[in-house]
mmCIF file of C-alpha atoms in Angstrom:
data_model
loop_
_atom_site.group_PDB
_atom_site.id
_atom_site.type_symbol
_atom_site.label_atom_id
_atom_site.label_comp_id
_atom_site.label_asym_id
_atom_site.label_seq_id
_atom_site.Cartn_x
_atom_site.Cartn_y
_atom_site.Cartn_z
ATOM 1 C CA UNK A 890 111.424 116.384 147.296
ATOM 2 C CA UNK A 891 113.592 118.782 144.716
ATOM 3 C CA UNK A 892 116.138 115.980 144.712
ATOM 4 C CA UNK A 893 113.351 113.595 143.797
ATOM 5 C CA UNK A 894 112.145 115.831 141.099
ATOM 6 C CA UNK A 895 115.718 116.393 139.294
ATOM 7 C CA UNK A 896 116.904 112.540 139.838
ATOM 8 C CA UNK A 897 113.150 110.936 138.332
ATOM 9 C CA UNK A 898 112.814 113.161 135.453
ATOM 10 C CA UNK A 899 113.119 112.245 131.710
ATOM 11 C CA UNK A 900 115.622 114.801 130.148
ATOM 12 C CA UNK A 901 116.211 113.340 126.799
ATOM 13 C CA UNK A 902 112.366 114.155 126.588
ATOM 14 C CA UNK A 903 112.643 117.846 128.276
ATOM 15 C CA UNK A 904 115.634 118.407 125.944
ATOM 16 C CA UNK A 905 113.229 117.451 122.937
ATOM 17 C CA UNK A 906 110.904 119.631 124.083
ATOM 18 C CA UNK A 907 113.411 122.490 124.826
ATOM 19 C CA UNK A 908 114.349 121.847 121.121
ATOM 20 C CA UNK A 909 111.530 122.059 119.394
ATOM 21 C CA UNK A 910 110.183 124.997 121.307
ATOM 22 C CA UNK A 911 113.155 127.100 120.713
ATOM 23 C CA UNK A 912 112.575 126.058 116.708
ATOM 24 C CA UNK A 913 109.487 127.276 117.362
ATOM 25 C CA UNK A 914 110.230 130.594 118.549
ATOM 26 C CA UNK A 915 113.234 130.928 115.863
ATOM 27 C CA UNK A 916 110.512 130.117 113.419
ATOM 28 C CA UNK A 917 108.248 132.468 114.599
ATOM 29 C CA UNK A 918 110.768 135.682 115.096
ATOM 30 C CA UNK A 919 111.345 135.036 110.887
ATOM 31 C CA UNK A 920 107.673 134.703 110.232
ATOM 32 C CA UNK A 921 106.879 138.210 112.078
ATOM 33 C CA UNK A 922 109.667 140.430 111.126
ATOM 34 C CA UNK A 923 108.641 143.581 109.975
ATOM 35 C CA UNK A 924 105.226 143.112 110.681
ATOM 36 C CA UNK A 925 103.130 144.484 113.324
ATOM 37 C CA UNK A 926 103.559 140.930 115.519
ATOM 38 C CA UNK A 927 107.445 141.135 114.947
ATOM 39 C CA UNK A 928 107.835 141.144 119.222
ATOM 40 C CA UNK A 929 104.963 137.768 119.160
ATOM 41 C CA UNK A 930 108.343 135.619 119.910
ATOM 42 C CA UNK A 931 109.294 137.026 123.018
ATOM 43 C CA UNK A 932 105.471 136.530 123.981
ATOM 44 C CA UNK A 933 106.175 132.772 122.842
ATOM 45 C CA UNK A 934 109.705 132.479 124.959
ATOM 46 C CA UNK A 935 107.843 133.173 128.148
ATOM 47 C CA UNK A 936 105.431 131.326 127.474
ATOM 48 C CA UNK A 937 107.642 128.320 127.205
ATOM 49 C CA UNK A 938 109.322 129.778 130.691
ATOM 50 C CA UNK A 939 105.813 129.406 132.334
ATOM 51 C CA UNK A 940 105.359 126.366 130.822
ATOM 52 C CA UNK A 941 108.470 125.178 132.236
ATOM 53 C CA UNK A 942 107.756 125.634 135.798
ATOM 54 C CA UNK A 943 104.034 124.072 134.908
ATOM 55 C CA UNK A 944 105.939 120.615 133.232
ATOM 56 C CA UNK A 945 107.917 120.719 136.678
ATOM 57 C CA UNK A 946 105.048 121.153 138.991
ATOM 58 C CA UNK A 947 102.750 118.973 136.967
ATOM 59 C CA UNK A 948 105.380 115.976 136.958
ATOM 60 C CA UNK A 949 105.781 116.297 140.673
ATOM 61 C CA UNK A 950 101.857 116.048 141.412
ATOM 62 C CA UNK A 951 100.422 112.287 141.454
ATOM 63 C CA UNK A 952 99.097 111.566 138.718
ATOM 64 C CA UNK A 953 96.555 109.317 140.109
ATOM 65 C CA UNK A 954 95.101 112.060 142.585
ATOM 66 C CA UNK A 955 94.829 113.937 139.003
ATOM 67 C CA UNK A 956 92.800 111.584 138.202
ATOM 68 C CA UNK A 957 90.628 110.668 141.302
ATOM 69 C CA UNK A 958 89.335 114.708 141.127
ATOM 70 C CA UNK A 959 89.039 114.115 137.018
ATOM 71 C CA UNK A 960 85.409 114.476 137.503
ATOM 72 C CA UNK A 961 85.784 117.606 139.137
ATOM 73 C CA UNK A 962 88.380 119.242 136.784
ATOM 74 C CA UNK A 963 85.501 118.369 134.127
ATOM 75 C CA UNK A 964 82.921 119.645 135.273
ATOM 76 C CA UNK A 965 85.101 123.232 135.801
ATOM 77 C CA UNK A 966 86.114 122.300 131.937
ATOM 78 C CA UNK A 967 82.516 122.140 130.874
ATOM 79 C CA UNK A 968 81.212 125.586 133.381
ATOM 80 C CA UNK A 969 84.282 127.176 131.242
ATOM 81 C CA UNK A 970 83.188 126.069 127.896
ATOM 82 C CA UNK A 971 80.258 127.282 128.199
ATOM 83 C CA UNK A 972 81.059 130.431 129.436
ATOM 84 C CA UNK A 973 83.546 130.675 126.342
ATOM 85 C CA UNK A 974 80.571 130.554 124.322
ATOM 86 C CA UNK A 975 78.190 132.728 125.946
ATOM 87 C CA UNK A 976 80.289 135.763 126.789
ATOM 88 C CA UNK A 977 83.803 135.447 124.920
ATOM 89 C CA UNK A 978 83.777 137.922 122.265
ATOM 90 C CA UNK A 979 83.838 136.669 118.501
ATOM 91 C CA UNK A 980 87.233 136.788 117.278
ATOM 92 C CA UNK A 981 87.931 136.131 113.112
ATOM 93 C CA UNK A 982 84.392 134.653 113.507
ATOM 94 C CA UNK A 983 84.876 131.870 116.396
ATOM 95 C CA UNK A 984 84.585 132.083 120.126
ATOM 96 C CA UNK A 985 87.435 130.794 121.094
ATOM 97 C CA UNK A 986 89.370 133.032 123.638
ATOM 98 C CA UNK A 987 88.100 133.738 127.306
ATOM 99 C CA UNK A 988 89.557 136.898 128.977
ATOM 100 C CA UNK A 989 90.200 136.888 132.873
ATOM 101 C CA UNK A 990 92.304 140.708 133.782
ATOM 102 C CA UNK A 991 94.598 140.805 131.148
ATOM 103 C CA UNK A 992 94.882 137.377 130.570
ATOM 104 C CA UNK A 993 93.416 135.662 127.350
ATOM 105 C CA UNK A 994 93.669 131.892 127.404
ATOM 106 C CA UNK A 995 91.821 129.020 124.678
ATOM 107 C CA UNK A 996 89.850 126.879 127.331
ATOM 108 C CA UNK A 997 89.891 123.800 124.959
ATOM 109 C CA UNK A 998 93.534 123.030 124.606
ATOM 110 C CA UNK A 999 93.342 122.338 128.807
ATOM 111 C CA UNK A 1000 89.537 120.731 127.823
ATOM 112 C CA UNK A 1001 92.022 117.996 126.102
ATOM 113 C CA UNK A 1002 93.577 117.390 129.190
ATOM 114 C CA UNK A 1003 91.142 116.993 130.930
ATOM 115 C CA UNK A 1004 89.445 114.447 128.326
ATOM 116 C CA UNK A 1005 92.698 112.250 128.826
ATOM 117 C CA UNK A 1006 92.125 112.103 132.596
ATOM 118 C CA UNK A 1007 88.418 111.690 132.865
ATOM 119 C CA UNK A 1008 89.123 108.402 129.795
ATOM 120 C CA UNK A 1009 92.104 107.295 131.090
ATOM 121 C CA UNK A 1010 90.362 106.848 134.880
ATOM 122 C CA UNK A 1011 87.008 105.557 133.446
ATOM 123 C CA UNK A 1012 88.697 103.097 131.186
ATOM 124 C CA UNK A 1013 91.384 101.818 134.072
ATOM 125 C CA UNK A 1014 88.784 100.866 136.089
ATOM 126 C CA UNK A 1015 86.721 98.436 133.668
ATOM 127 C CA UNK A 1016 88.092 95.326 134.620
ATOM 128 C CA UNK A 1017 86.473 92.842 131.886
ATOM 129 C CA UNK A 1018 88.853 90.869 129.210
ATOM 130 C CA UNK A 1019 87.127 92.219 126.711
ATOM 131 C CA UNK A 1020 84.604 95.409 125.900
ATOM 132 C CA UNK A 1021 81.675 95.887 124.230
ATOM 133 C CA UNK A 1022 79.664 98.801 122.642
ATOM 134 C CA UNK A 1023 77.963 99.094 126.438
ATOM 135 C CA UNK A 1024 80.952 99.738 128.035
ATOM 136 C CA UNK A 1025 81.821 102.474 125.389
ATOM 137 C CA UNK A 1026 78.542 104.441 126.880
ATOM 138 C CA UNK A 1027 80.013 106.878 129.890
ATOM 139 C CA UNK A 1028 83.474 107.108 128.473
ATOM 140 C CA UNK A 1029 81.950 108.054 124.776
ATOM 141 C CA UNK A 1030 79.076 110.714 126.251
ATOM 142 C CA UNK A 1031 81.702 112.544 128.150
ATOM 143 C CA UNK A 1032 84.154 112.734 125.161
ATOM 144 C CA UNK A 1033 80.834 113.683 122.801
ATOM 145 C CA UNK A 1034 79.534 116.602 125.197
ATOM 146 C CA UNK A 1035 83.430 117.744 125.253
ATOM 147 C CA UNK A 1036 83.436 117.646 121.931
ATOM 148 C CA UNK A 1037 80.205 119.095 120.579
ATOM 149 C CA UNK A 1038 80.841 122.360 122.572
ATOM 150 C CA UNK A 1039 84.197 123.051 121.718
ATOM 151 C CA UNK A 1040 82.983 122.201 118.223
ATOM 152 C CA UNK A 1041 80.297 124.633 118.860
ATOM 153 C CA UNK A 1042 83.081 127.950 118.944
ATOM 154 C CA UNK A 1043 83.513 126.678 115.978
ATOM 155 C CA UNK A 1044 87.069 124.653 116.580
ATOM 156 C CA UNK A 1045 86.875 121.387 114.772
ATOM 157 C CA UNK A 1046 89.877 120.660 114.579
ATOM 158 C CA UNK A 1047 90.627 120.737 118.565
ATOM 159 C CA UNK A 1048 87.438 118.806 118.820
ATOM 160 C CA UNK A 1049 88.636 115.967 116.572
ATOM 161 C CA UNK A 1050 91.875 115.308 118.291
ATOM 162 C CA UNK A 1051 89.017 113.955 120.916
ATOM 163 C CA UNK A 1052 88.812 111.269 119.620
ATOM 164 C CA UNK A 1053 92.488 109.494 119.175
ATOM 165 C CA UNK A 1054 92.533 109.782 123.107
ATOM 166 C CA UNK A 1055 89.137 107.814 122.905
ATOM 167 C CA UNK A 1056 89.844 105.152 120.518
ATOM 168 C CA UNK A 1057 93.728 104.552 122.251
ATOM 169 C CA UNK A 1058 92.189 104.186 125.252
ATOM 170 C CA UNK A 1059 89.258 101.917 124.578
ATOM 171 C CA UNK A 1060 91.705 99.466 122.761
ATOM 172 C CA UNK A 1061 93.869 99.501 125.356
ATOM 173 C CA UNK A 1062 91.126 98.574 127.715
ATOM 174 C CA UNK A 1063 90.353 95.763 125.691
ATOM 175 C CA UNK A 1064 87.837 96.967 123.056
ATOM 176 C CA UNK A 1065 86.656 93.522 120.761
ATOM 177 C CA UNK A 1066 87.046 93.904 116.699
ATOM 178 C CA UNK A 1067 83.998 93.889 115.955
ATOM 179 C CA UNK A 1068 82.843 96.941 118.179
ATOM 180 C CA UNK A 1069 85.339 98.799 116.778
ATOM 181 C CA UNK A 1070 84.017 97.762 113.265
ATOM 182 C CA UNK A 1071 80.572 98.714 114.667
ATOM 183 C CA UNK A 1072 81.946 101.954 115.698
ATOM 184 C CA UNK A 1073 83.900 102.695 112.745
ATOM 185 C CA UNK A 1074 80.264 102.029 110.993
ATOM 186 C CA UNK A 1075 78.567 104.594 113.109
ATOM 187 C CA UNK A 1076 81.291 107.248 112.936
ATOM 188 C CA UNK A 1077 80.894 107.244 108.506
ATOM 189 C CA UNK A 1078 77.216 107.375 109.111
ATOM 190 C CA UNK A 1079 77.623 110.803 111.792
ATOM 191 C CA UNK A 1080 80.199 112.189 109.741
ATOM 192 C CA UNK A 1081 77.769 111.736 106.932
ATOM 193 C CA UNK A 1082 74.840 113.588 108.659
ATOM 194 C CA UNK A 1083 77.366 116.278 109.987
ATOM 195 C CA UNK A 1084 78.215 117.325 106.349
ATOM 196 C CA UNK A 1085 74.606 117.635 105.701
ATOM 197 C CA UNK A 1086 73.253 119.170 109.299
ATOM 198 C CA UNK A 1087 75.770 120.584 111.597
ATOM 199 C CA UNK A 1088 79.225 121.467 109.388
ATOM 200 C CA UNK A 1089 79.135 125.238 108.486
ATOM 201 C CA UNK A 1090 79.621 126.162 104.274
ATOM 202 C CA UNK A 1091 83.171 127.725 105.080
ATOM 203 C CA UNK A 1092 83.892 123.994 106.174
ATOM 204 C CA UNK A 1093 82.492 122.452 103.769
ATOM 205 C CA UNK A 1094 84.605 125.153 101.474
ATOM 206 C CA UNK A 1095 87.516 123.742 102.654
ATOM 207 C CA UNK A 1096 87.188 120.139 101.912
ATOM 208 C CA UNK A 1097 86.050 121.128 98.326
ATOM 209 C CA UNK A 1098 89.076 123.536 98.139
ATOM 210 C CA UNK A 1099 91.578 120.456 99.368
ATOM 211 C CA UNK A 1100 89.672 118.369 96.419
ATOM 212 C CA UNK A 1101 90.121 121.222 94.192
ATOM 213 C CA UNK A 1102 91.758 124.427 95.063
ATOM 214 C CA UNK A 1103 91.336 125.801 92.058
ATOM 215 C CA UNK A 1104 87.677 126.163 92.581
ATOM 216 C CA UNK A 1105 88.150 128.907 94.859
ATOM 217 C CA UNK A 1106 91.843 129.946 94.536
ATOM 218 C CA UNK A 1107 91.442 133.570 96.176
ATOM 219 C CA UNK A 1108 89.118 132.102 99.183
ATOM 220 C CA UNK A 1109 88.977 128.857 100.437
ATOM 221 C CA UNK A 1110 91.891 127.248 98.662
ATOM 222 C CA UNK A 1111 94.263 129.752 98.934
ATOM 223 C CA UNK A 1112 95.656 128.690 102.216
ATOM 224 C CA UNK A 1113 96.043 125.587 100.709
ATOM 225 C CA UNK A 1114 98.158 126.918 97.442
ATOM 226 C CA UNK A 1115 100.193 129.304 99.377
ATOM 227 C CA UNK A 1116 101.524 126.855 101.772
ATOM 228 C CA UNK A 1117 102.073 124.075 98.720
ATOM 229 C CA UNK A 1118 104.547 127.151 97.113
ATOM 230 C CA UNK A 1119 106.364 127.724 100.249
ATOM 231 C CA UNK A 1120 106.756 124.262 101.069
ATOM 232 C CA UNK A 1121 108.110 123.117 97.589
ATOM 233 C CA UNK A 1122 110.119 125.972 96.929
ATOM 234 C CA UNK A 1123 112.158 125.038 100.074
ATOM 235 C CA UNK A 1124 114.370 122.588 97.827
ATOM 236 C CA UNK A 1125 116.774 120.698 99.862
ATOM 237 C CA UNK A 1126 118.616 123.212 101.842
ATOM 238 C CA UNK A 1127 115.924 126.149 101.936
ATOM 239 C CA UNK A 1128 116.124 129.974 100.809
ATOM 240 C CA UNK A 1129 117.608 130.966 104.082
ATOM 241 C CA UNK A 1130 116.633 131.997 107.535
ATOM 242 C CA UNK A 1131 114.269 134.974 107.466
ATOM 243 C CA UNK A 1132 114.719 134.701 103.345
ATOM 244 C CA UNK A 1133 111.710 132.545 102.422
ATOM 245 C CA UNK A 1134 109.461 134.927 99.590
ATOM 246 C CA UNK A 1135 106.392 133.198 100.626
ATOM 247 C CA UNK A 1136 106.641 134.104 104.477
ATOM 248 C CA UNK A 1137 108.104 137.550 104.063
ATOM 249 C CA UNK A 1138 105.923 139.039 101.691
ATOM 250 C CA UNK A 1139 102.911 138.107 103.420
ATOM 251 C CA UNK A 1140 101.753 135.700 100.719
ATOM 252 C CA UNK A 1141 101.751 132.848 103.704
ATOM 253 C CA UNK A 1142 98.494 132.767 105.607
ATOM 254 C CA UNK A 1143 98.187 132.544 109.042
ATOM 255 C CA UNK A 1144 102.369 131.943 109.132
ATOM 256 C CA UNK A 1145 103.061 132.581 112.630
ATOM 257 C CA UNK A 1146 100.617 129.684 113.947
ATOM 258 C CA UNK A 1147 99.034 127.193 111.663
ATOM 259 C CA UNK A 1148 101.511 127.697 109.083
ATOM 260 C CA UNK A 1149 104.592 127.834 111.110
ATOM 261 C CA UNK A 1150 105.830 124.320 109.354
ATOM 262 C CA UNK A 1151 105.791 125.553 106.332
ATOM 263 C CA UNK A 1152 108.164 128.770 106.908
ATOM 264 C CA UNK A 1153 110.634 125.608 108.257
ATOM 265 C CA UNK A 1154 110.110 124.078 104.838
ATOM 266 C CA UNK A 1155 110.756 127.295 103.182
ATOM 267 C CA UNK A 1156 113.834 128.545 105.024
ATOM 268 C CA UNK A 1157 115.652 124.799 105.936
ATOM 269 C CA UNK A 1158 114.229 122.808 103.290
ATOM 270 C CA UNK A 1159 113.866 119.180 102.828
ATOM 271 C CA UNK A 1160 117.109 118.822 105.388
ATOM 272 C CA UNK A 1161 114.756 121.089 108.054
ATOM 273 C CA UNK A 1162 111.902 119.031 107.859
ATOM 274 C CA UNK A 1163 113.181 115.665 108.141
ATOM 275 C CA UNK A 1164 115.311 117.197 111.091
ATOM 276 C CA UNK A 1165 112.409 118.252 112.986
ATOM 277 C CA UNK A 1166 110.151 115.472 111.908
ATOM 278 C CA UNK A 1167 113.234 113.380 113.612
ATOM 279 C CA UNK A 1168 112.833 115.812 117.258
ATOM 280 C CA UNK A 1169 109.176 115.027 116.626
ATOM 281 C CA UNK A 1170 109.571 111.004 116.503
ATOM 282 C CA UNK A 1171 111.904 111.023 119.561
ATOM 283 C CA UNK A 1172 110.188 112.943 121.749
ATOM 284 C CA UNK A 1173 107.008 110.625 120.672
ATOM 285 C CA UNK A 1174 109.110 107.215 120.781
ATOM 286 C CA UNK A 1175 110.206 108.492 124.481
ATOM 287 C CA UNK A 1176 106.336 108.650 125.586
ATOM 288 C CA UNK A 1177 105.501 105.902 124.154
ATOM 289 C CA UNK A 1178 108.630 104.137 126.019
ATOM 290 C CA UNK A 1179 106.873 105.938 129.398
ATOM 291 C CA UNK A 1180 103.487 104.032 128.529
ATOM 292 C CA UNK A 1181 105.293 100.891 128.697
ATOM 293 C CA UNK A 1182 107.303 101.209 132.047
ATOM 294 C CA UNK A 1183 104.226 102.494 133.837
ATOM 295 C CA UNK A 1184 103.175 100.657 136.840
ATOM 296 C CA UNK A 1185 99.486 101.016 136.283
ATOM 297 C CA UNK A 1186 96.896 100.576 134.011
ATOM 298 C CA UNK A 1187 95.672 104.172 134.693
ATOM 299 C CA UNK A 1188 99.651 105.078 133.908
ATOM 300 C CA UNK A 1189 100.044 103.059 130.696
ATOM 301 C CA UNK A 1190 96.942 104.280 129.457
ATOM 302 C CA UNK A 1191 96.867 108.226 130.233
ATOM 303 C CA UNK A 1192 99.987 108.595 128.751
ATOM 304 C CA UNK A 1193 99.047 106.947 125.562
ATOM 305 C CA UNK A 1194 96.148 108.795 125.280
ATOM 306 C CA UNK A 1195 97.808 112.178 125.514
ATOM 307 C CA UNK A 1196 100.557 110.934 123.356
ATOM 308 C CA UNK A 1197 98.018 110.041 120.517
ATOM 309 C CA UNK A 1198 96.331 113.088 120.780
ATOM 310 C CA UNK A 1199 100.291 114.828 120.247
ATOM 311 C CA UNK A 1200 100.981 112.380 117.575
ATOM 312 C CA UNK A 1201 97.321 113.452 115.720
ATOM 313 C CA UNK A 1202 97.866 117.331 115.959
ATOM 314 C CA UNK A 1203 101.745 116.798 114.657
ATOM 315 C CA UNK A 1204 100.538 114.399 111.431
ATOM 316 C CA UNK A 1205 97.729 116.246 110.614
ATOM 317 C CA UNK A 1206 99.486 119.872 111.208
ATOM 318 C CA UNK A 1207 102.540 118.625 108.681
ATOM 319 C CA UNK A 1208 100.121 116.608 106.267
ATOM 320 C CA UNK A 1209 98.242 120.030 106.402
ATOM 321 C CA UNK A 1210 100.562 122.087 105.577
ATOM 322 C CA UNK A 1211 101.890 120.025 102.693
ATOM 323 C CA UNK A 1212 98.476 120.044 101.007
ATOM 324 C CA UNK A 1213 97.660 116.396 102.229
ATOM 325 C CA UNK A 1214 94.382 117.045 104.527
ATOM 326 C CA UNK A 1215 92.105 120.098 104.768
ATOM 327 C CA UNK A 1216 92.810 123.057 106.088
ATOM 328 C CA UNK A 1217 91.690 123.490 110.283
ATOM 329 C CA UNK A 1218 92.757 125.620 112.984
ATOM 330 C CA UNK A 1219 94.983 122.960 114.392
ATOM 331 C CA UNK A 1220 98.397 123.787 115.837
ATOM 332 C CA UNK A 1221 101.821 122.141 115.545
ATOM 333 C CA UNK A 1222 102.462 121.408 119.333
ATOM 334 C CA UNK A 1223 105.562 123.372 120.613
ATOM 335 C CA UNK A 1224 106.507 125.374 117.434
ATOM 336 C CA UNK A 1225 102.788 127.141 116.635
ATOM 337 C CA UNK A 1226 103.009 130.731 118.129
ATOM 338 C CA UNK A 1227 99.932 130.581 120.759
ATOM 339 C CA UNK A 1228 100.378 130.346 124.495
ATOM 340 C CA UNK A 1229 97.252 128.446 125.812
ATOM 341 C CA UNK A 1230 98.868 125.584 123.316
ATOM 342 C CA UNK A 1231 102.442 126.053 124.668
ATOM 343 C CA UNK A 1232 100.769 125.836 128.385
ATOM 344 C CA UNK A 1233 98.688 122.704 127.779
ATOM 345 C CA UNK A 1234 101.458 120.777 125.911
ATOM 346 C CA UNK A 1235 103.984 121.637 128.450
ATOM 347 C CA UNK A 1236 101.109 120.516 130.996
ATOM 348 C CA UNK A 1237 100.623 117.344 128.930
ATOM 349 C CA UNK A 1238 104.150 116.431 129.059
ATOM 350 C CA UNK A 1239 104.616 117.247 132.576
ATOM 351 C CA UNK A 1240 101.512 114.243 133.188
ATOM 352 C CA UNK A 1241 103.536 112.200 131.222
ATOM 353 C CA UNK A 1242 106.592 112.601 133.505
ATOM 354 C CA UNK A 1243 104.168 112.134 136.576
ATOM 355 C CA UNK A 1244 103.940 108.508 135.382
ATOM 356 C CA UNK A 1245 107.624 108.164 134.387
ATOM 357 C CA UNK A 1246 109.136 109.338 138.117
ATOM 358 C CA UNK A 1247 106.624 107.200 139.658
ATOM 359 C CA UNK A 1248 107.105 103.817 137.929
ATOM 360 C CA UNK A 1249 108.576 102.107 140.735
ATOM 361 C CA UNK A 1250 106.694 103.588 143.257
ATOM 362 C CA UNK A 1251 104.154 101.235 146.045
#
């Protein structure tokens, strides 16, 4: 079974991954230094050691019997939820973090996973040419509850990378044009009623501060301003590693996780960036490459809805950071210091190698 395990897995992708997670912890030893979090890297490197073992135990599990007990798995994912928000305590205003012992783990990044299963199964099974809005109904009220109460911590922006697993795999399943112009017609008209009813005025901050940050440049768009320095002061080459002014002096909000792309920019520069942006587009290209050798419908279209979701969290993370979109609590898979989102991407990826080593398989 070992010898299976070695001879069916993907290591140009593990060597990506490797890659980019040893950036991350590089990137994240810099940000810290001489601060009170200056040992949160060798937190992050076993992290990535756990996460290791997870990729390699995930990718030998069957992906499909993943995704027969989906229902199960969500119903634990909603109990835990939940239970996040009734008795989690309220950390830098969210409730985010569940504690178990010693242990404090972010139920929603492994609510994402189980998302991808619980679409990935509903949508494999509709058999039709072509879908309409009906179909939608199951697959769309699962991915709404999910959703709404991680929304409810408040974590937007883990809540929105819902839905690029739920539009990839309701086009793959054969979604018509005009539902999805329906749909795109329903989606202005919530988002429209969320800014009025359900988005919170720090939210609503943001989005004014990404129009403007000068309305509010000691508050809401400071993040926004800080990042923009470090970023553009990176010239071509960078200030150095551990030299960037914006990191080390502290000017750099939230540097170690949400930020950590722009310490790259500021240290490595322009050459950094399009380096890592390069890692990022190969290890994406090589999931993308599993989608289209899998043997299965449920195959070809779990693993594109986990890699969307990945692709969503690494544009809007770098667009982010470089003033493009508004600020959110979103990660940049692999490199963001943060251990629930090391686990669940090295779970992620280990799904995706499930359906790689068993492409030829009866």
């Amino acid at each position: 079974m070992l010898r299976r395990l070695f001879q069916g897995l993907d290591y140009p992708l593990i060597g990506l991954t490797l890659l980019l997670s040893s950036l991350g912890v590089a990137m994240i030893a810099s940000a810290t230094q001489d601060t009170r979090l200056e040992g949160l890297w060798v937190g992050q490197a076993g992290a990535i050691a756990i996460g290791v073992l997870l990729l390699l135990v995930v990718a030998a599990t069957d992906y499909r019997k993943l995704a027969d007990r989906s229902p199960v798995l969500l119903g634990i994912a909603l109990v835990v939820l939940i239970a996040t928000l009734a008795i989690a305590p309220r950390i830098a205003g969210t409730k985010r973090w569940l504690s178990v012992g010693p242990v404090q783990f972010q139920p929603s990044e492994f609510a994402k996973i189980v998302a991808a299963l619980v679409i990935a199964k509903l949508f494999s099974e509709m058999k039709k040419e072509s879908l309409g809005l009906g179909d939608l109904l199951v697959p769309a009220t699962i991915t709404g509850v999910l959703a709404l109460t991680i929304a409810a911590a408040p974590d937007l922006g883990t809540a929105v990378s819902l839905l690029p697993m739920f539009f990839v795999g309701a086009f793959l399943a054969g979604l018509r044009y005009k539902s999805i112009l329906i749909l795109s017609g329903f989606l202005v008209v919530f988002g429209l009623i969320s800014w009025e009813f359900l988005l919170r005025d720090y939210q609503k901050a943001r989005i004014y501060s990404f129009l403007d940050p000068d309305l509010d440049p000691r508050g809401s768009g400071y993040q926004k301003k800080q990042s923009q320095i470090a970023v553009g002061s990176g010239g071509l080459t960078g200030k150095g590693y551990g030299e960037g002014s914006q990191t080390q002096l502290g000017y750099l909000p939230a540097r170690q996780t949400d930020f950590i792309f722009s310490v790259l920019a500021e240290e490595f520069g322009f050459v950094g960036v399009g380096v890592t942006l390069g890692l990022y587009l190969a290890l994406l290209w090589r999931c993308l490459d599993i989608a289209r050798l899998a043997r299965d419908r449920l195959g070809a279209i779990l693993v594109s809805c986990l890699t969307a979701t990945l692709t969503f969290q690494v544009v809007y993370n770098v667009a982010m950071v470089a003033g493009l979109l508004p600020v959110k609590g979103l990660p940049l898979p692999l490199m963001s210091a943060g251990r629930s989102s090391v686990l669940a991407t090295f779970i992620t990826l280990g799904l995706i190698l499930s359906v790689r080593m068993r492409r030829f398989a009866n």
